[in-house]
Amino acid sequence: MSGSVHEVIDERFRDLIIRSAQLEQIFTGCRWAEGPVWFKDGDYLLWSDIPNHRMMRYQPDGTVSVFRADSNFSNGNTRDRQGRLVSCEHGQRRVTRTEYDGTITVLADRFEGKRLNSPNDVVVHSNGSVWFTDPTYGILSDYEGFQAEPEQATPNVYRLDPDSGTLTAVATDFLQPNGLAFSPDEKRLYVADSGSSHKLDHPRVIRVFDVVDGKTLTNGRDFCTLASGIPDGMRVDVHGNVWTSGGPAVHCYAPDGTLLGRINVPEGVANLTFGGPRGNRLFITATTSVYSIYLATKGAQTP
């Protein structure tokens, strides 16, 4: 692909990219690729192909295979601090953990006795708590789940306590909470609001909250507003820069909210993750395909 892949808006972006690195398409044939997560210890990438009801696996030798044929319309994925896969499932409207032996443990499927909407994206704090978003995308139609009326009054951001198993709504004022990521020091939580996907005049905004004692959120405020595209999945690098999806591009924002630059992609970007042996390879799920590009920075996620 051409050199137009990198779009430098702020000179600081030059220190984060490798100008000679090209965008590579490593797989195509999805209906809506989402939820990429890297397994460094296994040297492979997993991602969700939501409408095709499957999870896929990519290995650096180019091999792509079906990891899970019956994925319950899984969307976002991450790993906990023990390295186990944690997934958001639209079909069963739940968050699950895949144990070492392959069995599935349900972490959350109800709040205050009512079914969740359709858990979308998930991160795990170093204290073991599981944080996830719960918009209504998976119940709007039968394409990415099963059409149903929401039982929750609002689409929320939740925290699951690792000790008590208590589920708490930590943010309740989003139209459609979507991607989320902690800052490297876990003092901030970034949450995308993708409500403009269905309400066109809704701000294309990523909000940021202060995290108090690893348990609650305070001081919610706008972090950035995308000029184009819809904010969806995101990751943070070791310098605290926020890399987020938005239309046919990955947008990179400095910790102060300044747009540094973009990586242009031929398809609409849904999500992304850092991976590779050194954590400097960005994997991008974009509509029908998965792309990758090497960067001069590394992801902050653990493991």
mmCIF file of C-alpha atoms in Angstrom, residues 98-275:
data_model
loop_
_atom_site.group_PDB
_atom_site.id
_atom_site.type_symbol
_atom_site.label_atom_id
_atom_site.label_comp_id
_atom_site.label_asym_id
_atom_site.label_seq_id
_atom_site.Cartn_x
_atom_site.Cartn_y
_atom_site.Cartn_z
ATOM 1 C CA THR A 98 -12.446 -19.197 29.097
ATOM 2 C CA GLU A 99 -10.591 -21.326 31.630
ATOM 3 C CA TYR A 100 -7.260 -23.024 30.962
ATOM 4 C CA ASP A 101 -9.043 -26.288 30.161
ATOM 5 C CA GLY A 102 -11.377 -24.586 27.685
ATOM 6 C CA THR A 103 -14.493 -24.564 29.853
ATOM 7 C CA ILE A 104 -16.581 -21.399 29.978
ATOM 8 C CA THR A 105 -17.336 -19.519 33.195
ATOM 9 C CA VAL A 106 -20.113 -16.914 33.160
ATOM 10 C CA LEU A 107 -18.895 -13.770 34.909
ATOM 11 C CA ALA A 108 -21.975 -11.590 34.443
ATOM 12 C CA ASP A 109 -25.297 -11.858 32.623
ATOM 13 C CA ARG A 110 -27.702 -9.864 34.800
ATOM 14 C CA PHE A 111 -27.801 -6.612 36.700
ATOM 15 C CA GLU A 112 -30.339 -6.132 39.488
ATOM 16 C CA GLY A 113 -32.149 -9.260 38.330
ATOM 17 C CA LYS A 114 -32.586 -8.164 34.714
ATOM 18 C CA ARG A 115 -30.700 -9.349 31.642
ATOM 19 C CA LEU A 116 -27.853 -7.260 30.324
ATOM 20 C CA ASN A 117 -28.282 -5.651 26.899
ATOM 21 C CA SER A 118 -25.354 -6.995 24.862
ATOM 22 C CA PRO A 119 -21.905 -6.627 26.493
ATOM 23 C CA ASN A 120 -19.599 -5.035 23.957
ATOM 24 C CA ASP A 121 -16.044 -4.392 25.151
ATOM 25 C CA VAL A 122 -14.108 -5.359 28.261
ATOM 26 C CA VAL A 123 -10.907 -4.591 30.188
ATOM 27 C CA VAL A 124 -9.456 -6.064 33.360
ATOM 28 C CA HIS A 125 -7.875 -3.930 36.104
ATOM 29 C CA SER A 126 -4.716 -5.090 37.882
ATOM 30 C CA ASN A 127 -6.844 -5.701 41.008
ATOM 31 C CA GLY A 128 -8.770 -8.332 39.055
ATOM 32 C CA SER A 129 -11.960 -6.338 38.550
ATOM 33 C CA VAL A 130 -13.653 -6.696 35.166
ATOM 34 C CA TRP A 131 -15.005 -3.538 33.515
ATOM 35 C CA PHE A 132 -17.290 -3.701 30.482
ATOM 36 C CA THR A 133 -19.727 -1.692 28.390
ATOM 37 C CA ASP A 134 -23.296 -2.763 27.665
ATOM 38 C CA PRO A 135 -24.901 -0.958 24.711
ATOM 39 C CA THR A 136 -27.868 -2.346 22.811
ATOM 40 C CA TYR A 137 -26.248 -3.226 19.459
ATOM 41 C CA GLY A 138 -26.598 -6.974 19.889
ATOM 42 C CA ILE A 139 -30.360 -6.793 20.488
ATOM 43 C CA LEU A 140 -31.277 -4.230 17.822
ATOM 44 C CA SER A 141 -31.621 -6.937 15.161
ATOM 45 C CA ASP A 142 -30.845 -10.582 14.459
ATOM 46 C CA TYR A 143 -27.595 -9.726 12.644
ATOM 47 C CA GLU A 144 -25.166 -9.466 15.576
ATOM 48 C CA GLY A 145 -27.254 -11.310 18.153
ATOM 49 C CA PHE A 146 -30.949 -11.783 18.778
ATOM 50 C CA GLN A 147 -33.455 -8.953 18.515
ATOM 51 C CA ALA A 148 -35.042 -8.152 21.866
ATOM 52 C CA GLU A 149 -36.289 -5.291 23.987
ATOM 53 C CA PRO A 150 -33.737 -3.987 26.492
ATOM 54 C CA GLU A 151 -34.402 -4.858 30.104
ATOM 55 C CA GLN A 152 -31.962 -2.288 31.484
ATOM 56 C CA ALA A 153 -33.169 1.298 31.730
ATOM 57 C CA THR A 154 -29.871 2.642 30.381
ATOM 58 C CA PRO A 155 -26.823 1.286 28.547
ATOM 59 C CA ASN A 156 -24.156 1.290 31.269
ATOM 60 C CA VAL A 157 -20.511 0.794 32.054
ATOM 61 C CA TYR A 158 -20.123 -1.928 34.698
ATOM 62 C CA ARG A 159 -17.510 -3.096 37.173
ATOM 63 C CA LEU A 160 -17.466 -6.698 38.401
ATOM 64 C CA ASP A 161 -15.780 -7.102 41.775
ATOM 65 C CA PRO A 162 -13.312 -10.011 41.749
ATOM 66 C CA ASP A 163 -13.903 -10.980 45.382
ATOM 67 C CA SER A 164 -17.631 -10.572 45.991
ATOM 68 C CA GLY A 165 -18.841 -10.986 42.407
ATOM 69 C CA THR A 166 -20.926 -7.828 42.844
ATOM 70 C CA LEU A 167 -21.790 -6.023 39.619
ATOM 71 C CA THR A 168 -21.926 -2.226 39.869
ATOM 72 C CA ALA A 169 -23.001 0.323 37.264
ATOM 73 C CA VAL A 170 -20.153 2.852 37.386
ATOM 74 C CA ALA A 171 -21.394 5.087 34.537
ATOM 75 C CA THR A 172 -25.029 5.372 33.449
ATOM 76 C CA ASP A 173 -25.188 8.483 31.248
ATOM 77 C CA PHE A 174 -24.004 7.175 27.864
ATOM 78 C CA LEU A 175 -26.139 6.818 24.766
ATOM 79 C CA GLN A 176 -24.125 3.785 23.599
ATOM 80 C CA PRO A 177 -20.959 3.074 25.646
ATOM 81 C CA ASN A 178 -18.522 1.114 23.522
ATOM 82 C CA GLY A 179 -14.733 0.704 23.586
ATOM 83 C CA LEU A 180 -12.833 1.313 26.804
ATOM 84 C CA ALA A 181 -9.247 1.323 28.017
ATOM 85 C CA PHE A 182 -7.274 2.189 31.136
ATOM 86 C CA SER A 183 -4.344 4.573 31.063
ATOM 87 C CA PRO A 184 -1.004 2.844 31.751
ATOM 88 C CA ASP A 185 -1.135 3.835 35.447
ATOM 89 C CA GLU A 186 -4.843 2.888 35.659
ATOM 90 C CA LYS A 187 -5.699 6.324 37.031
ATOM 91 C CA ARG A 188 -7.928 7.049 34.028
ATOM 92 C CA LEU A 189 -10.592 5.104 32.171
ATOM 93 C CA TYR A 190 -11.396 6.105 28.605
ATOM 94 C CA VAL A 191 -14.850 5.194 27.262
ATOM 95 C CA ALA A 192 -16.099 5.747 23.717
ATOM 96 C CA ASP A 193 -19.682 6.792 23.088
ATOM 97 C CA SER A 194 -20.697 5.449 19.676
ATOM 98 C CA GLY A 195 -24.279 6.695 19.853
ATOM 99 C CA SER A 196 -23.848 8.628 16.594
ATOM 100 C CA SER A 197 -24.125 5.264 14.812
ATOM 101 C CA HIS A 198 -27.907 5.618 15.128
ATOM 102 C CA LYS A 199 -28.424 9.197 16.290
ATOM 103 C CA LEU A 200 -26.515 11.227 13.741
ATOM 104 C CA ASP A 201 -26.350 14.453 15.724
ATOM 105 C CA HIS A 202 -24.885 12.747 18.816
ATOM 106 C CA PRO A 203 -21.300 13.850 19.607
ATOM 107 C CA ARG A 204 -18.578 11.513 18.320
ATOM 108 C CA VAL A 205 -16.844 11.645 21.647
ATOM 109 C CA ILE A 206 -14.489 9.698 23.863
ATOM 110 C CA ARG A 207 -14.906 10.511 27.526
ATOM 111 C CA VAL A 208 -12.398 10.044 30.316
ATOM 112 C CA PHE A 209 -12.945 9.424 34.017
ATOM 113 C CA ASP A 210 -10.692 9.437 37.044
ATOM 114 C CA VAL A 211 -10.515 5.991 38.650
ATOM 115 C CA VAL A 212 -10.781 6.075 42.451
ATOM 116 C CA ASP A 213 -9.167 3.182 44.365
ATOM 117 C CA GLY A 214 -9.651 0.916 41.361
ATOM 118 C CA LYS A 215 -13.379 0.811 42.137
ATOM 119 C CA THR A 216 -15.335 3.903 41.144
ATOM 120 C CA LEU A 217 -15.311 6.642 38.528
ATOM 121 C CA THR A 218 -15.423 10.388 39.038
ATOM 122 C CA ASN A 219 -14.904 13.640 37.144
ATOM 123 C CA GLY A 220 -16.256 12.391 33.818
ATOM 124 C CA ARG A 221 -15.396 14.754 30.975
ATOM 125 C CA ASP A 222 -14.864 14.842 27.234
ATOM 126 C CA PHE A 223 -11.400 13.686 26.195
ATOM 127 C CA CYS A 224 -11.712 14.201 22.442
ATOM 128 C CA THR A 225 -14.261 14.525 19.671
ATOM 129 C CA LEU A 226 -13.696 12.801 16.352
ATOM 130 C CA ALA A 227 -14.106 14.997 13.289
ATOM 131 C CA SER A 228 -15.144 11.956 11.274
ATOM 132 C CA GLY A 229 -16.024 8.346 11.928
ATOM 133 C CA ILE A 230 -17.458 6.812 15.079
ATOM 134 C CA PRO A 231 -15.286 6.057 18.128
ATOM 135 C CA ASP A 232 -15.369 2.339 18.855
ATOM 136 C CA GLY A 233 -12.553 0.112 20.147
ATOM 137 C CA MET A 234 -9.353 1.601 21.545
ATOM 138 C CA ARG A 235 -6.004 0.783 23.131
ATOM 139 C CA VAL A 236 -3.371 2.825 24.958
ATOM 140 C CA ASP A 237 0.378 2.706 24.337
ATOM 141 C CA VAL A 238 3.156 2.856 26.946
ATOM 142 C CA HIS A 239 3.335 6.657 26.616
ATOM 143 C CA GLY A 240 -0.363 7.053 27.389
ATOM 144 C CA ASN A 241 -1.417 7.869 23.831
ATOM 145 C CA VAL A 242 -4.912 6.674 22.943
ATOM 146 C CA TRP A 243 -5.277 4.766 19.663
ATOM 147 C CA THR A 244 -8.900 4.495 18.584
ATOM 148 C CA SER A 245 -11.015 3.423 15.654
ATOM 149 C CA GLY A 246 -12.972 5.983 13.678
ATOM 150 C CA GLY A 247 -14.194 5.475 10.139
ATOM 151 C CA PRO A 248 -11.557 4.191 7.690
ATOM 152 C CA ALA A 249 -8.690 5.121 10.010
ATOM 153 C CA VAL A 250 -7.034 4.595 13.357
ATOM 154 C CA HIS A 251 -6.793 7.910 15.222
ATOM 155 C CA CYS A 252 -4.005 8.579 17.734
ATOM 156 C CA TYR A 253 -4.536 11.098 20.540
ATOM 157 C CA ALA A 254 -1.959 12.379 23.015
ATOM 158 C CA PRO A 255 -2.788 12.122 26.744
ATOM 159 C CA ASP A 256 -3.838 15.794 26.600
ATOM 160 C CA GLY A 257 -6.460 15.016 23.944
ATOM 161 C CA THR A 258 -4.555 16.427 20.968
ATOM 162 C CA LEU A 259 -5.014 14.523 17.715
ATOM 163 C CA LEU A 260 -1.497 13.473 16.682
ATOM 164 C CA GLY A 261 -2.216 11.591 13.491
ATOM 165 C CA ARG A 262 -4.022 8.798 11.725
ATOM 166 C CA ILE A 263 -3.290 5.499 10.094
ATOM 167 C CA ASN A 264 -5.549 5.267 7.076
ATOM 168 C CA VAL A 265 -7.191 1.904 6.377
ATOM 169 C CA PRO A 266 -9.179 0.832 3.275
ATOM 170 C CA GLU A 267 -12.213 -0.242 5.354
ATOM 171 C CA GLY A 268 -14.170 1.035 8.332
ATOM 172 C CA VAL A 269 -12.206 0.293 11.500
ATOM 173 C CA ALA A 270 -13.967 -1.380 14.427
ATOM 174 C CA ASN A 271 -11.187 -2.145 16.907
ATOM 175 C CA LEU A 272 -7.468 -2.673 17.387
ATOM 176 C CA THR A 273 -4.852 -4.134 19.685
ATOM 177 C CA PHE A 274 -1.099 -4.159 20.111
ATOM 178 C CA GLY A 275 0.739 -7.444 19.711
#
